[in-house]
PDB file of C-alpha atoms in Angstrom:
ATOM      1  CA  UNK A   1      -0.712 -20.859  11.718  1.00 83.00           C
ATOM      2  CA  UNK A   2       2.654 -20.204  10.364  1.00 88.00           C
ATOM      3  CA  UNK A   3       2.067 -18.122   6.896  1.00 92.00           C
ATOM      4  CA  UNK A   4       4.204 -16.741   4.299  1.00 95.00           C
ATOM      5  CA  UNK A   5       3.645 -13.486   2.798  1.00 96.00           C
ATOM      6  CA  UNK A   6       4.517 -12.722  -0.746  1.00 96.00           C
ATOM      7  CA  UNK A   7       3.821  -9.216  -1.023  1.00 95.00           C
ATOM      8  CA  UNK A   8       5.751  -6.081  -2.217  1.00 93.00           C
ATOM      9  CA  UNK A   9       3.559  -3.165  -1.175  1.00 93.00           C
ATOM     10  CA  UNK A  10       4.292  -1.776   2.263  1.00 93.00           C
ATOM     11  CA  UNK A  11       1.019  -0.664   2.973  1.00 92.00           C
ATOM     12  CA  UNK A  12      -0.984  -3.968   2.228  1.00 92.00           C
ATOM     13  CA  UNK A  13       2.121  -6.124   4.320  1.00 93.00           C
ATOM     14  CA  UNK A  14       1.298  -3.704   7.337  1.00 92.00           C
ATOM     15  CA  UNK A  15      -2.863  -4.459   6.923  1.00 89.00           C
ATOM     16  CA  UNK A  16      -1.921  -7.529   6.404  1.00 91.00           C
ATOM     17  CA  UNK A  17       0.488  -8.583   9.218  1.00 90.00           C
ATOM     18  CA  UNK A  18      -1.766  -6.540  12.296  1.00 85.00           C
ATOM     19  CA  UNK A  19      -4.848  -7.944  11.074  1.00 84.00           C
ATOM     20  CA  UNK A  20      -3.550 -11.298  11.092  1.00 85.00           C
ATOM     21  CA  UNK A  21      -0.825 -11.195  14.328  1.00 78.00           C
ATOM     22  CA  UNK A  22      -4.204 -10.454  15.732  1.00 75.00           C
ATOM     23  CA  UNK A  23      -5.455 -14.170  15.402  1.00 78.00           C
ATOM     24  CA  UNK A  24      -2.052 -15.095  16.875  1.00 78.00           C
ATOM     25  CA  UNK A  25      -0.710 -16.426  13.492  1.00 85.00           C
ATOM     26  CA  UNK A  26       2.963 -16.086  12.848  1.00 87.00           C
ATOM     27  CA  UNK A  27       3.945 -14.140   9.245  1.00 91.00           C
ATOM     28  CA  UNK A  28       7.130 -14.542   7.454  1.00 94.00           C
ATOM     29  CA  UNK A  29       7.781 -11.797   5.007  1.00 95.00           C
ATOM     30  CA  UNK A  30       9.354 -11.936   1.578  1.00 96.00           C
ATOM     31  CA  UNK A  31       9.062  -8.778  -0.596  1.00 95.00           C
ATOM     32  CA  UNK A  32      10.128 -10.220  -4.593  1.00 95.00           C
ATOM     33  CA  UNK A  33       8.912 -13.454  -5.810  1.00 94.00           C
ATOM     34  CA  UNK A  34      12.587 -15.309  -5.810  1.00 95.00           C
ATOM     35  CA  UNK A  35      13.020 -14.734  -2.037  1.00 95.00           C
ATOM     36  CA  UNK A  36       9.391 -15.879  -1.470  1.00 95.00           C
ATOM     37  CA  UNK A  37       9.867 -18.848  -3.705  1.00 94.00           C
ATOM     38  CA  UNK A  38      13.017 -19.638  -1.809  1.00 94.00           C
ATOM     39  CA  UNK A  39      12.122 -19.161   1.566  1.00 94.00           C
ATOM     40  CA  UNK A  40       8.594 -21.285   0.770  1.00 93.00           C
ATOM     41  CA  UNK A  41      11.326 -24.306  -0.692  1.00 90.00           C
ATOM     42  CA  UNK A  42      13.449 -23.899   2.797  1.00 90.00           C
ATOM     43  CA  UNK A  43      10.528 -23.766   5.596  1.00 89.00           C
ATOM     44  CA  UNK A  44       7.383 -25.323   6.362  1.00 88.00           C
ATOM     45  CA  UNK A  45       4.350 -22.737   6.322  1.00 89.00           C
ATOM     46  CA  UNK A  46       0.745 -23.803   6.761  1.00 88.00           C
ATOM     47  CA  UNK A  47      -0.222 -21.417   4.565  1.00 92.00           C
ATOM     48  CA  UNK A  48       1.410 -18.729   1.584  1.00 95.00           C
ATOM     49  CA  UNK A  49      -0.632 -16.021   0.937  1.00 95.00           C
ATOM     50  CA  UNK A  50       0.634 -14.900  -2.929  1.00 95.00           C
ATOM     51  CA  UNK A  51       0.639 -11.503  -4.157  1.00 94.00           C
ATOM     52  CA  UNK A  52       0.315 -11.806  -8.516  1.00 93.00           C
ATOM     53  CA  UNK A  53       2.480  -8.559  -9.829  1.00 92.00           C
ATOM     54  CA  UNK A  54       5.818  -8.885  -7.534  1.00 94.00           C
ATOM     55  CA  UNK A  55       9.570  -7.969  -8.682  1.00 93.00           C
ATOM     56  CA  UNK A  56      11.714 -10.507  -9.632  1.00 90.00           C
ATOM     57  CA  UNK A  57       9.083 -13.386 -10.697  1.00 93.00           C
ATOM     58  CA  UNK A  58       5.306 -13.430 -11.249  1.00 92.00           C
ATOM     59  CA  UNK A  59       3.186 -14.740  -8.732  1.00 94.00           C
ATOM     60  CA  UNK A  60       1.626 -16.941 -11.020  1.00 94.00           C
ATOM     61  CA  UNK A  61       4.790 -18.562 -11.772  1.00 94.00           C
ATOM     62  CA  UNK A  62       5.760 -18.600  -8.264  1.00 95.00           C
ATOM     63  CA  UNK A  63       2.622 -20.715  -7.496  1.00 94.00           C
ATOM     64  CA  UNK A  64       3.643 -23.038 -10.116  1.00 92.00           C
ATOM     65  CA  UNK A  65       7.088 -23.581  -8.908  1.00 93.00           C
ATOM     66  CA  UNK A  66       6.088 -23.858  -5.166  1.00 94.00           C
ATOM     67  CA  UNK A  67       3.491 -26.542  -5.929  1.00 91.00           C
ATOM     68  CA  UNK A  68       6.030 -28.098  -7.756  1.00 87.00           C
ATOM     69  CA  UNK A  69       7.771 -29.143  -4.724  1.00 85.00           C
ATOM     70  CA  UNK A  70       4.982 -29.013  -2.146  1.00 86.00           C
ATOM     71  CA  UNK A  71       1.325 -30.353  -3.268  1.00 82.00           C
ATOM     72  CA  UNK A  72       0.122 -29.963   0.492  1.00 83.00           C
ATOM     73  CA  UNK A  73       0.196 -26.368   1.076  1.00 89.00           C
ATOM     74  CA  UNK A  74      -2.351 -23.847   0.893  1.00 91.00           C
ATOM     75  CA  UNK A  75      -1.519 -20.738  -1.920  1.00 94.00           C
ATOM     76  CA  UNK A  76      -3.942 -17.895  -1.252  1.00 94.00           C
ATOM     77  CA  UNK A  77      -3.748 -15.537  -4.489  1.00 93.00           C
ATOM     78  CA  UNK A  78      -4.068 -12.052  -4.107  1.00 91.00           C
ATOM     79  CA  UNK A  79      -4.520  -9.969  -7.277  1.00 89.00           C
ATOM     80  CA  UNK A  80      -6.119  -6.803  -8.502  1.00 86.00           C
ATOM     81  CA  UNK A  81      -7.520  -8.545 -11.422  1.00 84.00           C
ATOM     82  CA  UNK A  82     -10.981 -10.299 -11.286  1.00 80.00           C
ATOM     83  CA  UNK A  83     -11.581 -11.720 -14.220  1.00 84.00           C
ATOM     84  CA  UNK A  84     -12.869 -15.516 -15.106  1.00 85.00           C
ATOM     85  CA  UNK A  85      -9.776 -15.836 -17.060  1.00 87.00           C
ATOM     86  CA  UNK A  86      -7.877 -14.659 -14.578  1.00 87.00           C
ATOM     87  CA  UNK A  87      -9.024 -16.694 -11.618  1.00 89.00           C
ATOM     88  CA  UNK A  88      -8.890 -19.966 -13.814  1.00 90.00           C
ATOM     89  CA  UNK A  89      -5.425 -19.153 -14.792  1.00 90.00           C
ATOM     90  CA  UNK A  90      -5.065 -18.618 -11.125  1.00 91.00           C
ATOM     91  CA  UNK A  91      -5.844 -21.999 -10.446  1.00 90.00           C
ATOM     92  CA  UNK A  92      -4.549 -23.508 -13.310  1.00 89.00           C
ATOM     93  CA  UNK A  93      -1.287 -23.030 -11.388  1.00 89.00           C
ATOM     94  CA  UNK A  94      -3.112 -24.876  -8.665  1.00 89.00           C
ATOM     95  CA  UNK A  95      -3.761 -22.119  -5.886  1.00 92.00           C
ATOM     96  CA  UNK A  96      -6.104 -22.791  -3.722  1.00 90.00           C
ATOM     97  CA  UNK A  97      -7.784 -19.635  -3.296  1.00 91.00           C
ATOM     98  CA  UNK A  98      -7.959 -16.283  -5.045  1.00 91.00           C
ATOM     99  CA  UNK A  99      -8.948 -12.991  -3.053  1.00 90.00           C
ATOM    100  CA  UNK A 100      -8.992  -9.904  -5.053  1.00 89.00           C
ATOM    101  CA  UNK A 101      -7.756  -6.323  -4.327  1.00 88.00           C
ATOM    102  CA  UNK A 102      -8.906  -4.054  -2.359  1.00 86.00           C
ATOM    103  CA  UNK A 103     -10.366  -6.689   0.092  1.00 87.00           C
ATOM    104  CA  UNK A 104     -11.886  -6.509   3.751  1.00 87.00           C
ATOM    105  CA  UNK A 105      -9.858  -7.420   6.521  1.00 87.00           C
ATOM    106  CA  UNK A 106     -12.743  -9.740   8.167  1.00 88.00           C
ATOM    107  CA  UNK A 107     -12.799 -11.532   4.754  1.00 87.00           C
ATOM    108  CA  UNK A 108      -9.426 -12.444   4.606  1.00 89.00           C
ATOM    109  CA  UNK A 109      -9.040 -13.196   8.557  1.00 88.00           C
ATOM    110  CA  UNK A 110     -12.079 -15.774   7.586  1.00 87.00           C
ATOM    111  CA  UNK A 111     -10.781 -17.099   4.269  1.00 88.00           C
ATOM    112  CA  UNK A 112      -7.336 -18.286   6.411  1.00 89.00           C
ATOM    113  CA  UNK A 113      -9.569 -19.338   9.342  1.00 86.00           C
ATOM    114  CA  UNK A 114     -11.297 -21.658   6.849  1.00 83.00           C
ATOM    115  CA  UNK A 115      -7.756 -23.081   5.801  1.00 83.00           C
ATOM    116  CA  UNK A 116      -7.268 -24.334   9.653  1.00 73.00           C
ATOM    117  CA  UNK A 117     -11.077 -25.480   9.629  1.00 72.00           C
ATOM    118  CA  UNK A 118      -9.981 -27.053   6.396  1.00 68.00           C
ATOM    119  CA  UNK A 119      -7.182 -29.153   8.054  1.00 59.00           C
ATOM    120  CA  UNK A 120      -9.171 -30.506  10.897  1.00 59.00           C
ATOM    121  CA  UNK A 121     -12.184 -31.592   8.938  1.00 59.00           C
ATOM    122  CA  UNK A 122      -9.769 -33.520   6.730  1.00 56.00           C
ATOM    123  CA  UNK A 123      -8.486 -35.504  10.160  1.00 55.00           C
ATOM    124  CA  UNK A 124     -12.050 -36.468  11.126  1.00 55.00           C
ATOM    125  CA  UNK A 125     -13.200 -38.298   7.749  1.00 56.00           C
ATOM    126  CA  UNK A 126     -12.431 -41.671   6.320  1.00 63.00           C
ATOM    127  CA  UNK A 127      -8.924 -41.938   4.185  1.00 83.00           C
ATOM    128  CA  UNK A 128     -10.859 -43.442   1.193  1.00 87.00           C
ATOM    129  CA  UNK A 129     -13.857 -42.418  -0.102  1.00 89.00           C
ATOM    130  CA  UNK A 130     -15.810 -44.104  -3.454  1.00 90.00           C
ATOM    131  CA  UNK A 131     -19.008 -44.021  -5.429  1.00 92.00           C
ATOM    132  CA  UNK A 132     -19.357 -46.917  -8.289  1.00 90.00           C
ATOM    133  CA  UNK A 133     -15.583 -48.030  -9.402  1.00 91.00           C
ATOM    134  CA  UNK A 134     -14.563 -44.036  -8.583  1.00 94.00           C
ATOM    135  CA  UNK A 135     -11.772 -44.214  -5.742  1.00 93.00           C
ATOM    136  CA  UNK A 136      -9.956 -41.211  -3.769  1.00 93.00           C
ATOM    137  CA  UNK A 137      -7.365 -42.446  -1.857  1.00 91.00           C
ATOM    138  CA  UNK A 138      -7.036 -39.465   0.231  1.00 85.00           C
ATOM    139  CA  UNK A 139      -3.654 -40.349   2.049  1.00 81.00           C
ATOM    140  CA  UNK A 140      -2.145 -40.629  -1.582  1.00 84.00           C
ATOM    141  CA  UNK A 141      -4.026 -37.779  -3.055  1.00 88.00           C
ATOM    142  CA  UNK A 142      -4.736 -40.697  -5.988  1.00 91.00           C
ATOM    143  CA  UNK A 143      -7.641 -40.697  -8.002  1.00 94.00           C
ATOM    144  CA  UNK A 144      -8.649 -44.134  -9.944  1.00 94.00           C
ATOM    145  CA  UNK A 145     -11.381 -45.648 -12.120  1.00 93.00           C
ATOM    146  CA  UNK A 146     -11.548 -49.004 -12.111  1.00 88.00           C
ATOM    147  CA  UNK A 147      -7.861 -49.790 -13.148  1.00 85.00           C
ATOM    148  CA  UNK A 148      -7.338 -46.568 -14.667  1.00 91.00           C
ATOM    149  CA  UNK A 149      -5.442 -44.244 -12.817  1.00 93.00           C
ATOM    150  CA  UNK A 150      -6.334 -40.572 -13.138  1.00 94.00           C
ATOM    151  CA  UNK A 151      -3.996 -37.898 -13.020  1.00 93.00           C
ATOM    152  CA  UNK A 152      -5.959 -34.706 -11.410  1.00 93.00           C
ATOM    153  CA  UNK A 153      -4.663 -30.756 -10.884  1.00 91.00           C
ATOM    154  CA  UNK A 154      -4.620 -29.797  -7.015  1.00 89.00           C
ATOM    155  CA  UNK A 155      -7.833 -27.860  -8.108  1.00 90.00           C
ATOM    156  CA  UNK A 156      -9.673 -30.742  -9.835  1.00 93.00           C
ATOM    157  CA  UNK A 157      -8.767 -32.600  -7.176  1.00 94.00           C
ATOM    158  CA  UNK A 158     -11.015 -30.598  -4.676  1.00 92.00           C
ATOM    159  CA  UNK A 159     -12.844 -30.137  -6.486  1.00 95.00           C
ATOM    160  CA  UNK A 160     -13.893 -33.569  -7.395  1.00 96.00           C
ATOM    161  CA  UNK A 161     -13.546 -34.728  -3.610  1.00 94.00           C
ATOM    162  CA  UNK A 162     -15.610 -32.185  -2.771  1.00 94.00           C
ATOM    163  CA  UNK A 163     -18.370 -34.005  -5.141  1.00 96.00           C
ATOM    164  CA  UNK A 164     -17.762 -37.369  -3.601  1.00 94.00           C
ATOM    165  CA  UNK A 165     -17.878 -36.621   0.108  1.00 92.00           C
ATOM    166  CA  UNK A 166     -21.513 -35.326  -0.730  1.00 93.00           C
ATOM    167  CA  UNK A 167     -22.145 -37.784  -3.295  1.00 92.00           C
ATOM    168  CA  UNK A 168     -25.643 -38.010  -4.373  1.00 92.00           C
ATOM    169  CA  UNK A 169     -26.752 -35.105  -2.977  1.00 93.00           C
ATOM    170  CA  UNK A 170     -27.446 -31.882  -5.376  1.00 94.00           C
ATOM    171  CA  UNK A 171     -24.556 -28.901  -5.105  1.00 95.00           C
ATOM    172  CA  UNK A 172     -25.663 -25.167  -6.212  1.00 93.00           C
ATOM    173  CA  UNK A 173     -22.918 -22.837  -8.087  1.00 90.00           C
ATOM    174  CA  UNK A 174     -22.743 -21.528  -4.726  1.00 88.00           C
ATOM    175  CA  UNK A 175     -22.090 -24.289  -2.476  1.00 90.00           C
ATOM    176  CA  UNK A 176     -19.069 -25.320  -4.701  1.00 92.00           C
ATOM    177  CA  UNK A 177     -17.732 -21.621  -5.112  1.00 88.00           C
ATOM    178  CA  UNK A 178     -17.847 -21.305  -1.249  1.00 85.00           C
ATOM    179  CA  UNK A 179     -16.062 -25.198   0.006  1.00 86.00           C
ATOM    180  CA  UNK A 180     -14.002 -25.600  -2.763  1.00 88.00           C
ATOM    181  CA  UNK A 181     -12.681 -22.177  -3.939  1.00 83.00           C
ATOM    182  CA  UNK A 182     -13.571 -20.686  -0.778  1.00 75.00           C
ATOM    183  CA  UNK A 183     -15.489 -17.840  -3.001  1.00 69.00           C
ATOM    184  CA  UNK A 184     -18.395 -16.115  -1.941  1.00 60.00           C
ATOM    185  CA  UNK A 185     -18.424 -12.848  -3.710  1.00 53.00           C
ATOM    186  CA  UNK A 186     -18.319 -13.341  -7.409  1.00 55.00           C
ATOM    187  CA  UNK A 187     -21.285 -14.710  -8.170  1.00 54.00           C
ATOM    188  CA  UNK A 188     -20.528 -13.862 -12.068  1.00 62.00           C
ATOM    189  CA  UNK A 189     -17.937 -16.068 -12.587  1.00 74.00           C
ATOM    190  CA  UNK A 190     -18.217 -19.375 -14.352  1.00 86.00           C
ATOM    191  CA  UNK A 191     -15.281 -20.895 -13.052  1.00 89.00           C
ATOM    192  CA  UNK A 192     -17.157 -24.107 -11.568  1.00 92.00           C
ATOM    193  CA  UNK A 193     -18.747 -24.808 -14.986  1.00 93.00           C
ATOM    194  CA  UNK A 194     -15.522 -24.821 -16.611  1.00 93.00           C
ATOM    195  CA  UNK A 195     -13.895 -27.231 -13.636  1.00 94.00           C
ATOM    196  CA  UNK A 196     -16.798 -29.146 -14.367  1.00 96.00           C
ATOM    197  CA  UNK A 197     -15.966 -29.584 -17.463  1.00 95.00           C
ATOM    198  CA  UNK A 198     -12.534 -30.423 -16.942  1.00 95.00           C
ATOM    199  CA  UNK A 199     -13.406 -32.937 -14.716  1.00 95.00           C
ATOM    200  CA  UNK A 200     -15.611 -34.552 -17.234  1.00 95.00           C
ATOM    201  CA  UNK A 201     -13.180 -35.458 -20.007  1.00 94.00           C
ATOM    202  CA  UNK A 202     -11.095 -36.945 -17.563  1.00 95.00           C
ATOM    203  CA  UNK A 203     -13.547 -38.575 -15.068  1.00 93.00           C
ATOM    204  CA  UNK A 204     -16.168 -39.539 -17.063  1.00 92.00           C
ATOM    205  CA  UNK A 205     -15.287 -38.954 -20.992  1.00 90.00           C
ATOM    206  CA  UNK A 206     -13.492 -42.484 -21.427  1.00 86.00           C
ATOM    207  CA  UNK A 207     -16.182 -44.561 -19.732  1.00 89.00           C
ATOM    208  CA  UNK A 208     -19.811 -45.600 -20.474  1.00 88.00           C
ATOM    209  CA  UNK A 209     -21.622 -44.798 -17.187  1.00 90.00           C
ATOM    210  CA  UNK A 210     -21.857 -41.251 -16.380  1.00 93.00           C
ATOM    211  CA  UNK A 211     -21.178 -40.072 -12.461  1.00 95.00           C
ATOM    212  CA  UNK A 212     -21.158 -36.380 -12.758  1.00 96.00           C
ATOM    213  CA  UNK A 213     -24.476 -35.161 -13.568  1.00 95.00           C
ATOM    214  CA  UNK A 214     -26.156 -31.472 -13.872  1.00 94.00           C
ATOM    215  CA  UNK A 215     -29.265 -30.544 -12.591  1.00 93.00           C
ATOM    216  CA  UNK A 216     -30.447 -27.509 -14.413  1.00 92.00           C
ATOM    217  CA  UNK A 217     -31.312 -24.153 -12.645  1.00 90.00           C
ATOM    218  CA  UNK A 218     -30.208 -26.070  -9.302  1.00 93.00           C
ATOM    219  CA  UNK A 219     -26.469 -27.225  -9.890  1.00 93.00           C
ATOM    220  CA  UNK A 220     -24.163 -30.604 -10.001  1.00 95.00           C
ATOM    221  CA  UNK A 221     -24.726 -34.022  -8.309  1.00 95.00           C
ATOM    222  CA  UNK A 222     -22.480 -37.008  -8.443  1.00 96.00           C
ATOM    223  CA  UNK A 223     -23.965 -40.215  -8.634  1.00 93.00           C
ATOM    224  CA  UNK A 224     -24.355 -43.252 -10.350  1.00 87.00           C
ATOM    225  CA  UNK A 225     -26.307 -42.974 -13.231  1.00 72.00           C
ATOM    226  CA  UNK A 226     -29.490 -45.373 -13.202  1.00 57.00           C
TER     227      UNK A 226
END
């Protein structure tokens, strides 16, 4: 994979770039958030790996602006903090991962492996997908409901297809933490519940019949609702 590094700290460019040169990946390098945020609008990366507290301009806000301009690549957040608030805002700003500091070397090499793994899945299923009058047009990245179009965050948006690939079937905490946020070690945080939630008002809120559904002690499920 080509990647992008957004990172100001020596030490953690120098873990970073041997552990993943290893998997033969090629790293750019950008050490303030303007250059990274320029060099992300002039080049095509398959991945940018975005450190929060850099020089120049916030990660957070570099995140923003990147997505901005490019909806289809993958933003990796790496950040000291790891609080709910903090991850949400995270992906309010519509990363697509968040791995916080200090972190293992074997978790990160497997959290970009996953973005490949990602890729190729997304070549091997159908374009469309649908439960009820619930569309993804996955070409478009366009959401409708019958002839309402729905305007979705990148993260809603995962989060939501995530739902309708495995439509009908029951999805723990868990299971959604680990495909769509690609987190497995923060068990504490409630960050699905509020996506959840999120997703609600805009997916089901305006309409009578009810798709997204929550099974207590076990998780979410959408389906139709008789």
């Amino acid at each position: 994979m080509k990647i992008l590094l957004i990172e100001d700290e020596p030490s953690v460019i120098s873990l970073i770039e041997r552990a993943l040169k290893g998997e033969n990946h090629c790293i750019s390098i950008a050490m303030d958030g303007f250059t990274g945020l320029k060099m992300a609008g002039l080049n095509h990366y398959d991945l940018i790996i975005l450190d929060v507290m850099l020089p120049g301009m916030n990660g957070l806000d570099v995140c923003k602006n990147i997505r901005m301009a490019n909806e289809e690549v993958p933003i990796l957040i790496l950040s000291a903090l790891n609080q709910t608030e903090d991850i949400v805002e995270a992906f309010n700003r519509d990363a697509d991962d968040y791995l916080t500091k200090p972190f293992k070397l074997d978790e990160l090499r497997a959290r970009v492996n996953r973005f490949s793994r990602r890729a190729n899945n997304r070549n091997s299923t159908p374009n469309t997908i649908s439960i009820d009058n619930l569309v993804i047009d996955r070409d478009s990245k366009t959401v409708t409901r019958g002839d309402l179009s729905i305007i979705l965050t990148a993260t809603e948006y995962r989060l939501l297809e995530y739902l309708l690939i495995n439509k009908n079937k029951v999805l723990s905490r868990v299971d959604i933490l680990e495909k769509v946020w690609n987190m497995d070690f923060n068990m504490g945080t409630n960050v699905v519940d509020v996506y959840v939630n999120y997703l609600r008002k805009k997916i089901d809120h305006p309409f009578e019949k009810k798709l997204i559904h929550t099974v207590i002690g076990m998780g979410y499920v959408l389906r139709n609702e008789n």
